[in-house]
């Protein structure tokens, strides 16, 4: 089936060199031909810029300059993005193989939906899955939820597994850019 949506991913980063390479590789390694990937670095001094430059030819856009925090970096990345679907992956998160093709397929097959949240496997700083006391991997499963349920439950979902239509994000005013963390 012909893909209808273009997915744009933004990675905000600041002094995250130990994790940044894995994050960038996980996004660029997706099997999605129409992927736009933007990296917004806050002017890191830990070698992050050199890591980003090493992937520069495959990035849609990147910058390394002081910003007003994570929310500002993500929002400015979204303003630059041209995709139909937006999401952000922090510089210490990774996407599992095939994640973005499933996101694109969901939006292609569900034109009435504006937002999707998938599952999320929690890992430690070395990428090893966290385990419960019983030994099972810690995994947040995506599920259907109405807007009233979301308001009642609060943010009980995995941000790196959340994607939404660009139109819906800007129609509702996005989020508060003055926040340092959102």
PDB file of N, CA and C in Angstrom, residues 10-105:
ATOM      1  N   UNK A  10      11.856  14.634  16.021  1.00  0.00           N
ATOM      2  CA  UNK A  10      12.791  15.616  16.563  1.00  0.00           C
ATOM      3  C   UNK A  10      13.485  14.996  17.777  1.00  0.00           C
ATOM      4  N   UNK A  11      14.790  15.191  17.855  1.00  0.00           N
ATOM      5  CA  UNK A  11      15.541  14.794  19.045  1.00  0.00           C
ATOM      6  C   UNK A  11      16.138  16.042  19.665  1.00  0.00           C
ATOM      7  N   UNK A  12      15.680  16.402  20.878  1.00  0.00           N
ATOM      8  CA  UNK A  12      16.340  17.474  21.618  1.00  0.00           C
ATOM      9  C   UNK A  12      17.502  16.857  22.392  1.00  0.00           C
ATOM     10  N   UNK A  13      18.580  17.601  22.517  1.00  0.00           N
ATOM     11  CA  UNK A  13      19.738  17.041  23.223  1.00  0.00           C
ATOM     12  C   UNK A  13      20.553  18.150  23.867  1.00  0.00           C
ATOM     13  N   UNK A  14      21.155  17.821  24.994  1.00  0.00           N
ATOM     14  CA  UNK A  14      22.122  18.716  25.619  1.00  0.00           C
ATOM     15  C   UNK A  14      23.060  17.878  26.479  1.00  0.00           C
ATOM     16  N   UNK A  15      24.317  17.824  26.067  1.00  0.00           N
ATOM     17  CA  UNK A  15      25.360  17.074  26.775  1.00  0.00           C
ATOM     18  C   UNK A  15      24.948  15.626  27.054  1.00  0.00           C
ATOM     19  N   UNK A  16      24.523  14.942  26.016  1.00  0.00           N
ATOM     20  CA  UNK A  16      24.101  13.543  26.123  1.00  0.00           C
ATOM     21  C   UNK A  16      24.960  12.629  25.252  1.00  0.00           C
ATOM     22  N   UNK A  17      26.226  12.981  25.043  1.00  0.00           N
ATOM     23  CA  UNK A  17      27.097  12.217  24.148  1.00  0.00           C
ATOM     24  C   UNK A  17      27.109  10.713  24.418  1.00  0.00           C
ATOM     25  N   UNK A  18      27.082  10.256  25.672  1.00  0.00           N
ATOM     26  CA  UNK A  18      27.132   8.802  25.881  1.00  0.00           C
ATOM     27  C   UNK A  18      25.951   8.040  25.270  1.00  0.00           C
ATOM     28  N   UNK A  19      24.835   8.714  25.045  1.00  0.00           N
ATOM     29  CA  UNK A  19      23.623   8.053  24.557  1.00  0.00           C
ATOM     30  C   UNK A  19      23.241   8.461  23.139  1.00  0.00           C
ATOM     31  N   UNK A  20      23.740   9.584  22.681  1.00  0.00           N
ATOM     32  CA  UNK A  20      23.277  10.205  21.443  1.00  0.00           C
ATOM     33  C   UNK A  20      23.484   9.348  20.203  1.00  0.00           C
ATOM     34  N   UNK A  21      24.622   8.697  20.098  1.00  0.00           N
ATOM     35  CA  UNK A  21      24.902   7.854  18.924  1.00  0.00           C
ATOM     36  C   UNK A  21      23.833   6.774  18.768  1.00  0.00           C
ATOM     37  N   UNK A  22      23.498   6.088  19.854  1.00  0.00           N
ATOM     38  CA  UNK A  22      22.482   5.024  19.793  1.00  0.00           C
ATOM     39  C   UNK A  22      21.123   5.588  19.408  1.00  0.00           C
ATOM     40  N   UNK A  23      20.798   6.765  19.928  1.00  0.00           N
ATOM     41  CA  UNK A  23      19.513   7.390  19.587  1.00  0.00           C
ATOM     42  C   UNK A  23      19.448   7.694  18.100  1.00  0.00           C
ATOM     43  N   UNK A  24      20.465   8.375  17.593  1.00  0.00           N
ATOM     44  CA  UNK A  24      20.474   8.753  16.176  1.00  0.00           C
ATOM     45  C   UNK A  24      20.423   7.517  15.285  1.00  0.00           C
ATOM     46  N   UNK A  25      21.226   6.515  15.589  1.00  0.00           N
ATOM     47  CA  UNK A  25      21.224   5.290  14.779  1.00  0.00           C
ATOM     48  C   UNK A  25      19.858   4.598  14.806  1.00  0.00           C
ATOM     49  N   UNK A  26      19.185   4.637  15.971  1.00  0.00           N
ATOM     50  CA  UNK A  26      17.884   3.968  16.059  1.00  0.00           C
ATOM     51  C   UNK A  26      16.837   4.658  15.200  1.00  0.00           C
ATOM     52  N   UNK A  27      16.950   5.973  15.047  1.00  0.00           N
ATOM     53  CA  UNK A  27      15.993   6.699  14.201  1.00  0.00           C
ATOM     54  C   UNK A  27      16.372   6.549  12.733  1.00  0.00           C
ATOM     55  N   UNK A  28      17.630   6.786  12.404  1.00  0.00           N
ATOM     56  CA  UNK A  28      18.048   6.674  11.002  1.00  0.00           C
ATOM     57  C   UNK A  28      17.959   5.248  10.480  1.00  0.00           C
ATOM     58  N   UNK A  29      17.963   4.262  11.352  1.00  0.00           N
ATOM     59  CA  UNK A  29      17.871   2.866  10.949  1.00  0.00           C
ATOM     60  C   UNK A  29      16.454   2.379  10.720  1.00  0.00           C
ATOM     61  N   UNK A  30      15.484   3.245  10.847  1.00  0.00           N
ATOM     62  CA  UNK A  30      14.087   2.852  10.628  1.00  0.00           C
ATOM     63  C   UNK A  30      13.845   2.538   9.154  1.00  0.00           C
ATOM     64  N   UNK A  31      12.898   1.653   8.897  1.00  0.00           N
ATOM     65  CA  UNK A  31      12.586   1.234   7.524  1.00  0.00           C
ATOM     66  C   UNK A  31      11.475   2.099   6.929  1.00  0.00           C
ATOM     67  N   UNK A  32      11.626   3.386   7.075  1.00  0.00           N
ATOM     68  CA  UNK A  32      10.615   4.323   6.603  1.00  0.00           C
ATOM     69  C   UNK A  32      11.259   5.242   5.563  1.00  0.00           C
ATOM     70  N   UNK A  33      10.873   5.112   4.289  1.00  0.00           N
ATOM     71  CA  UNK A  33      11.543   5.917   3.259  1.00  0.00           C
ATOM     72  C   UNK A  33      11.271   7.408   3.365  1.00  0.00           C
ATOM     73  N   UNK A  34      10.099   7.805   3.830  1.00  0.00           N
ATOM     74  CA  UNK A  34       9.763   9.230   3.900  1.00  0.00           C
ATOM     75  C   UNK A  34       9.864   9.713   5.342  1.00  0.00           C
ATOM     76  N   UNK A  35      11.084   9.671   5.882  1.00  0.00           N
ATOM     77  CA  UNK A  35      11.356  10.079   7.260  1.00  0.00           C
ATOM     78  C   UNK A  35      12.109  11.396   7.257  1.00  0.00           C
ATOM     79  N   UNK A  36      11.648  12.309   8.089  1.00  0.00           N
ATOM     80  CA  UNK A  36      12.348  13.567   8.301  1.00  0.00           C
ATOM     81  C   UNK A  36      12.877  13.533   9.731  1.00  0.00           C
ATOM     82  N   UNK A  37      14.197  13.685   9.895  1.00  0.00           N
ATOM     83  CA  UNK A  37      14.802  13.605  11.221  1.00  0.00           C
ATOM     84  C   UNK A  37      15.568  14.886  11.513  1.00  0.00           C
ATOM     85  N   UNK A  38      15.194  15.528  12.623  1.00  0.00           N
ATOM     86  CA  UNK A  38      15.751  16.812  13.037  1.00  0.00           C
ATOM     87  C   UNK A  38      16.368  16.651  14.420  1.00  0.00           C
ATOM     88  N   UNK A  39      17.609  17.084  14.579  1.00  0.00           N
ATOM     89  CA  UNK A  39      18.281  17.039  15.880  1.00  0.00           C
ATOM     90  C   UNK A  39      18.548  18.467  16.332  1.00  0.00           C
ATOM     91  N   UNK A  40      18.038  18.803  17.522  1.00  0.00           N
ATOM     92  CA  UNK A  40      18.183  20.142  18.094  1.00  0.00           C
ATOM     93  C   UNK A  40      19.049  20.039  19.352  1.00  0.00           C
ATOM     94  N   UNK A  41      20.316  20.358  19.205  1.00  0.00           N
ATOM     95  CA  UNK A  41      21.249  20.298  20.322  1.00  0.00           C
ATOM     96  C   UNK A  41      21.376  21.684  20.942  1.00  0.00           C
ATOM     97  N   UNK A  42      21.376  21.735  22.261  1.00  0.00           N
ATOM     98  CA  UNK A  42      21.391  23.007  22.973  1.00  0.00           C
ATOM     99  C   UNK A  42      22.759  23.633  23.153  1.00  0.00           C
ATOM    100  N   UNK A  43      23.725  23.285  22.296  1.00  0.00           N
ATOM    101  CA  UNK A  43      25.068  23.847  22.406  1.00  0.00           C
ATOM    102  C   UNK A  43      25.957  23.019  23.323  1.00  0.00           C
ATOM    103  N   UNK A  44      25.885  21.717  23.208  1.00  0.00           N
ATOM    104  CA  UNK A  44      26.637  20.800  24.066  1.00  0.00           C
ATOM    105  C   UNK A  44      28.141  21.014  23.962  1.00  0.00           C
ATOM    106  N   UNK A  45      28.828  20.670  25.049  1.00  0.00           N
ATOM    107  CA  UNK A  45      30.288  20.792  25.088  1.00  0.00           C
ATOM    108  C   UNK A  45      30.947  19.451  25.406  1.00  0.00           C
ATOM    109  N   UNK A  46      30.221  18.354  25.195  1.00  0.00           N
ATOM    110  CA  UNK A  46      30.714  17.035  25.593  1.00  0.00           C
ATOM    111  C   UNK A  46      31.018  16.113  24.412  1.00  0.00           C
ATOM    112  N   UNK A  47      31.110  16.660  23.199  1.00  0.00           N
ATOM    113  CA  UNK A  47      31.342  15.842  22.009  1.00  0.00           C
ATOM    114  C   UNK A  47      30.073  15.520  21.246  1.00  0.00           C
ATOM    115  N   UNK A  48      28.922  15.971  21.734  1.00  0.00           N
ATOM    116  CA  UNK A  48      27.649  15.708  21.053  1.00  0.00           C
ATOM    117  C   UNK A  48      27.642  16.293  19.645  1.00  0.00           C
ATOM    118  N   UNK A  49      28.160  17.504  19.501  1.00  0.00           N
ATOM    119  CA  UNK A  49      28.156  18.158  18.191  1.00  0.00           C
ATOM    120  C   UNK A  49      28.890  17.310  17.154  1.00  0.00           C
ATOM    121  N   UNK A  50      30.019  16.736  17.550  1.00  0.00           N
ATOM    122  CA  UNK A  50      30.792  15.911  16.623  1.00  0.00           C
ATOM    123  C   UNK A  50      30.018  14.645  16.229  1.00  0.00           C
ATOM    124  N   UNK A  51      29.285  14.080  17.174  1.00  0.00           N
ATOM    125  CA  UNK A  51      28.452  12.906  16.866  1.00  0.00           C
ATOM    126  C   UNK A  51      27.375  13.285  15.864  1.00  0.00           C
ATOM    127  N   UNK A  52      26.726  14.412  16.103  1.00  0.00           N
ATOM    128  CA  UNK A  52      25.669  14.870  15.186  1.00  0.00           C
ATOM    129  C   UNK A  52      26.248  15.157  13.811  1.00  0.00           C
ATOM    130  N   UNK A  53      27.383  15.859  13.760  1.00  0.00           N
ATOM    131  CA  UNK A  53      28.023  16.168  12.474  1.00  0.00           C
ATOM    132  C   UNK A  53      28.350  14.903  11.694  1.00  0.00           C
ATOM    133  N   UNK A  54      28.710  13.848  12.392  1.00  0.00           N
ATOM    134  CA  UNK A  54      29.026  12.584  11.740  1.00  0.00           C
ATOM    135  C   UNK A  54      27.833  11.980  11.005  1.00  0.00           C
ATOM    136  N   UNK A  55      26.630  12.370  11.387  1.00  0.00           N
ATOM    137  CA  UNK A  55      25.408  11.885  10.734  1.00  0.00           C
ATOM    138  C   UNK A  55      24.740  12.983   9.912  1.00  0.00           C
ATOM    139  N   UNK A  56      25.384  14.142   9.845  1.00  0.00           N
ATOM    140  CA  UNK A  56      24.780  15.331   9.238  1.00  0.00           C
ATOM    141  C   UNK A  56      24.200  15.130   7.858  1.00  0.00           C
ATOM    142  N   UNK A  57      24.855  14.341   7.017  1.00  0.00           N
ATOM    143  CA  UNK A  57      24.382  14.139   5.647  1.00  0.00           C
ATOM    144  C   UNK A  57      23.038  13.406   5.611  1.00  0.00           C
ATOM    145  N   UNK A  58      22.721  12.643   6.649  1.00  0.00           N
ATOM    146  CA  UNK A  58      21.467  11.876   6.670  1.00  0.00           C
ATOM    147  C   UNK A  58      20.376  12.560   7.488  1.00  0.00           C
ATOM    148  N   UNK A  59      20.717  13.648   8.157  1.00  0.00           N
ATOM    149  CA  UNK A  59      19.732  14.385   8.937  1.00  0.00           C
ATOM    150  C   UNK A  59      19.041  15.412   8.048  1.00  0.00           C
ATOM    151  N   UNK A  60      17.759  15.629   8.275  1.00  0.00           N
ATOM    152  CA  UNK A  60      17.029  16.642   7.514  1.00  0.00           C
ATOM    153  C   UNK A  60      17.448  18.034   7.937  1.00  0.00           C
ATOM    154  N   UNK A  61      17.760  18.180   9.211  1.00  0.00           N
ATOM    155  CA  UNK A  61      18.224  19.457   9.760  1.00  0.00           C
ATOM    156  C   UNK A  61      18.832  19.165  11.123  1.00  0.00           C
ATOM    157  N   UNK A  62      19.843  19.945  11.473  1.00  0.00           N
ATOM    158  CA  UNK A  62      20.364  19.891  12.832  1.00  0.00           C
ATOM    159  C   UNK A  62      20.977  21.233  13.170  1.00  0.00           C
ATOM    160  N   UNK A  63      21.021  21.500  14.457  1.00  0.00           N
ATOM    161  CA  UNK A  63      21.706  22.696  14.940  1.00  0.00           C
ATOM    162  C   UNK A  63      22.267  22.411  16.318  1.00  0.00           C
ATOM    163  N   UNK A  64      23.283  23.163  16.664  1.00  0.00           N
ATOM    164  CA  UNK A  64      23.868  23.087  17.997  1.00  0.00           C
ATOM    165  C   UNK A  64      24.082  24.522  18.456  1.00  0.00           C
ATOM    166  N   UNK A  65      23.146  25.004  19.254  1.00  0.00           N
ATOM    167  CA  UNK A  65      23.170  26.393  19.724  1.00  0.00           C
ATOM    168  C   UNK A  65      22.336  26.478  20.999  1.00  0.00           C
ATOM    169  N   UNK A  66      22.644  27.447  21.811  1.00  0.00           N
ATOM    170  CA  UNK A  66      21.897  27.626  23.059  1.00  0.00           C
ATOM    171  C   UNK A  66      20.405  27.754  22.768  1.00  0.00           C
ATOM    172  N   UNK A  67      19.604  27.160  23.650  1.00  0.00           N
ATOM    173  CA  UNK A  67      18.158  27.258  23.529  1.00  0.00           C
ATOM    174  C   UNK A  67      17.570  27.552  24.900  1.00  0.00           C
ATOM    175  N   UNK A  68      16.257  27.593  24.977  1.00  0.00           N
ATOM    176  CA  UNK A  68      15.585  27.904  26.240  1.00  0.00           C
ATOM    177  C   UNK A  68      15.096  26.645  26.949  1.00  0.00           C
ATOM    178  N   UNK A  69      15.710  25.496  26.656  1.00  0.00           N
ATOM    179  CA  UNK A  69      15.334  24.249  27.314  1.00  0.00           C
ATOM    180  C   UNK A  69      14.729  23.250  26.350  1.00  0.00           C
ATOM    181  N   UNK A  70      14.402  22.080  26.886  1.00  0.00           N
ATOM    182  CA  UNK A  70      13.900  20.982  26.066  1.00  0.00           C
ATOM    183  C   UNK A  70      12.628  21.348  25.311  1.00  0.00           C
ATOM    184  N   UNK A  71      11.661  21.951  25.982  1.00  0.00           N
ATOM    185  CA  UNK A  71      10.395  22.290  25.324  1.00  0.00           C
ATOM    186  C   UNK A  71      10.628  23.234  24.158  1.00  0.00           C
ATOM    187  N   UNK A  72      11.498  24.209  24.347  1.00  0.00           N
ATOM    188  CA  UNK A  72      11.816  25.150  23.282  1.00  0.00           C
ATOM    189  C   UNK A  72      12.470  24.431  22.103  1.00  0.00           C
ATOM    190  N   UNK A  73      13.407  23.542  22.383  1.00  0.00           N
ATOM    191  CA  UNK A  73      14.097  22.812  21.315  1.00  0.00           C
ATOM    192  C   UNK A  73      13.126  21.945  20.527  1.00  0.00           C
ATOM    193  N   UNK A  74      12.275  21.212  21.217  1.00  0.00           N
ATOM    194  CA  UNK A  74      11.308  20.347  20.537  1.00  0.00           C
ATOM    195  C   UNK A  74      10.350  21.197  19.704  1.00  0.00           C
ATOM    196  N   UNK A  75       9.824  22.251  20.285  1.00  0.00           N
ATOM    197  CA  UNK A  75       8.847  23.087  19.577  1.00  0.00           C
ATOM    198  C   UNK A  75       9.464  23.693  18.319  1.00  0.00           C
ATOM    199  N   UNK A  76      10.689  24.217  18.443  1.00  0.00           N
ATOM    200  CA  UNK A  76      11.351  24.803  17.265  1.00  0.00           C
ATOM    201  C   UNK A  76      11.606  23.737  16.205  1.00  0.00           C
ATOM    202  N   UNK A  77      11.907  22.515  16.628  1.00  0.00           N
ATOM    203  CA  UNK A  77      12.042  21.419  15.677  1.00  0.00           C
ATOM    204  C   UNK A  77      10.736  21.125  14.969  1.00  0.00           C
ATOM    205  N   UNK A  78       9.634  21.126  15.724  1.00  0.00           N
ATOM    206  CA  UNK A  78       8.317  20.890  15.121  1.00  0.00           C
ATOM    207  C   UNK A  78       7.943  22.007  14.153  1.00  0.00           C
ATOM    208  N   UNK A  79       8.308  23.239  14.468  1.00  0.00           N
ATOM    209  CA  UNK A  79       8.020  24.352  13.551  1.00  0.00           C
ATOM    210  C   UNK A  79       8.752  24.162  12.223  1.00  0.00           C
ATOM    211  N   UNK A  80       9.933  23.601  12.272  1.00  0.00           N
ATOM    212  CA  UNK A  80      10.741  23.373  11.071  1.00  0.00           C
ATOM    213  C   UNK A  80      10.273  22.131  10.294  1.00  0.00           C
ATOM    214  N   UNK A  81       9.684  21.181  10.992  1.00  0.00           N
ATOM    215  CA  UNK A  81       9.276  19.908  10.402  1.00  0.00           C
ATOM    216  C   UNK A  81       8.197  20.102   9.344  1.00  0.00           C
ATOM    217  N   UNK A  82       8.208  19.223   8.363  1.00  0.00           N
ATOM    218  CA  UNK A  82       7.221  19.277   7.287  1.00  0.00           C
ATOM    219  C   UNK A  82       6.341  18.029   7.240  1.00  0.00           C
ATOM    220  N   UNK A  83       6.575  17.082   8.132  1.00  0.00           N
ATOM    221  CA  UNK A  83       5.812  15.830   8.120  1.00  0.00           C
ATOM    222  C   UNK A  83       4.370  15.998   8.546  1.00  0.00           C
ATOM    223  N   UNK A  84       3.548  15.038   8.151  1.00  0.00           N
ATOM    224  CA  UNK A  84       2.140  14.990   8.550  1.00  0.00           C
ATOM    225  C   UNK A  84       1.998  14.527   9.988  1.00  0.00           C
ATOM    226  N   UNK A  85       2.973  13.731  10.448  1.00  0.00           N
ATOM    227  CA  UNK A  85       2.961  13.151  11.790  1.00  0.00           C
ATOM    228  C   UNK A  85       4.234  13.566  12.494  1.00  0.00           C
ATOM    229  N   UNK A  86       4.101  13.973  13.777  1.00  0.00           N
ATOM    230  CA  UNK A  86       5.232  14.438  14.574  1.00  0.00           C
ATOM    231  C   UNK A  86       5.425  13.561  15.805  1.00  0.00           C
ATOM    232  N   UNK A  87       6.654  13.508  16.256  1.00  0.00           N
ATOM    233  CA  UNK A  87       6.982  12.864  17.515  1.00  0.00           C
ATOM    234  C   UNK A  87       8.390  13.261  17.900  1.00  0.00           C
ATOM    235  N   UNK A  88       8.730  13.091  19.175  1.00  0.00           N
ATOM    236  CA  UNK A  88      10.100  13.360  19.562  1.00  0.00           C
ATOM    237  C   UNK A  88      10.664  12.207  20.355  1.00  0.00           C
ATOM    238  N   UNK A  89      11.945  11.995  20.132  1.00  0.00           N
ATOM    239  CA  UNK A  89      12.685  10.936  20.795  1.00  0.00           C
ATOM    240  C   UNK A  89      13.861  11.608  21.488  1.00  0.00           C
ATOM    241  N   UNK A  90      13.863  11.574  22.803  1.00  0.00           N
ATOM    242  CA  UNK A  90      14.943  12.218  23.551  1.00  0.00           C
ATOM    243  C   UNK A  90      16.278  11.554  23.255  1.00  0.00           C
ATOM    244  N   UNK A  91      17.342  12.255  23.560  1.00  0.00           N
ATOM    245  CA  UNK A  91      18.680  11.794  23.207  1.00  0.00           C
ATOM    246  C   UNK A  91      19.195  10.667  24.093  1.00  0.00           C
ATOM    247  N   UNK A  92      18.363  10.166  25.001  1.00  0.00           N
ATOM    248  CA  UNK A  92      18.726   8.965  25.758  1.00  0.00           C
ATOM    249  C   UNK A  92      17.663   7.879  25.581  1.00  0.00           C
ATOM    250  N   UNK A  93      16.863   7.997  24.506  1.00  0.00           N
ATOM    251  CA  UNK A  93      15.863   6.997  24.147  1.00  0.00           C
ATOM    252  C   UNK A  93      16.248   6.387  22.809  1.00  0.00           C
ATOM    253  N   UNK A  94      15.735   5.222  22.508  1.00  0.00           N
ATOM    254  CA  UNK A  94      15.936   4.602  21.195  1.00  0.00           C
ATOM    255  C   UNK A  94      14.596   4.058  20.698  1.00  0.00           C
ATOM    256  N   UNK A  95      14.480   3.991  19.382  1.00  0.00           N
ATOM    257  CA  UNK A  95      13.313   3.379  18.758  1.00  0.00           C
ATOM    258  C   UNK A  95      13.661   1.945  18.380  1.00  0.00           C
ATOM    259  N   UNK A  96      12.725   1.038  18.602  1.00  0.00           N
ATOM    260  CA  UNK A  96      12.925  -0.335  18.168  1.00  0.00           C
ATOM    261  C   UNK A  96      12.780  -0.414  16.651  1.00  0.00           C
ATOM    262  N   UNK A  97      13.447  -1.371  16.010  1.00  0.00           N
ATOM    263  CA  UNK A  97      13.327  -1.499  14.554  1.00  0.00           C
ATOM    264  C   UNK A  97      11.871  -1.624  14.124  1.00  0.00           C
ATOM    265  N   UNK A  98      11.515  -0.917  13.061  1.00  0.00           N
ATOM    266  CA  UNK A  98      10.161  -0.980  12.514  1.00  0.00           C
ATOM    267  C   UNK A  98       9.132  -0.106  13.210  1.00  0.00           C
ATOM    268  N   UNK A  99       9.537   0.605  14.260  1.00  0.00           N
ATOM    269  CA  UNK A  99       8.569   1.408  15.022  1.00  0.00           C
ATOM    270  C   UNK A  99       7.888   2.465  14.151  1.00  0.00           C
ATOM    271  N   UNK A 100       8.659   3.191  13.375  1.00  0.00           N
ATOM    272  CA  UNK A 100       8.070   4.292  12.612  1.00  0.00           C
ATOM    273  C   UNK A 100       7.234   3.817  11.433  1.00  0.00           C
ATOM    274  N   UNK A 101       7.560   2.682  10.846  1.00  0.00           N
ATOM    275  CA  UNK A 101       6.697   2.177   9.770  1.00  0.00           C
ATOM    276  C   UNK A 101       5.341   1.761  10.340  1.00  0.00           C
ATOM    277  N   UNK A 102       5.333   1.278  11.572  1.00  0.00           N
ATOM    278  CA  UNK A 102       4.046   0.937  12.210  1.00  0.00           C
ATOM    279  C   UNK A 102       3.255   2.201  12.531  1.00  0.00           C
ATOM    280  N   UNK A 103       3.953   3.259  12.950  1.00  0.00           N
ATOM    281  CA  UNK A 103       3.289   4.538  13.217  1.00  0.00           C
ATOM    282  C   UNK A 103       2.663   5.063  11.924  1.00  0.00           C
ATOM    283  N   UNK A 104       3.435   5.085  10.849  1.00  0.00           N
ATOM    284  CA  UNK A 104       2.929   5.588   9.569  1.00  0.00           C
ATOM    285  C   UNK A 104       1.747   4.752   9.091  1.00  0.00           C
ATOM    286  N   UNK A 105       1.860   3.438   9.220  1.00  0.00           N
ATOM    287  CA  UNK A 105       0.772   2.554   8.797  1.00  0.00           C
ATOM    288  C   UNK A 105      -0.502   2.833   9.607  1.00  0.00           C
TER     289      UNK A 105
END
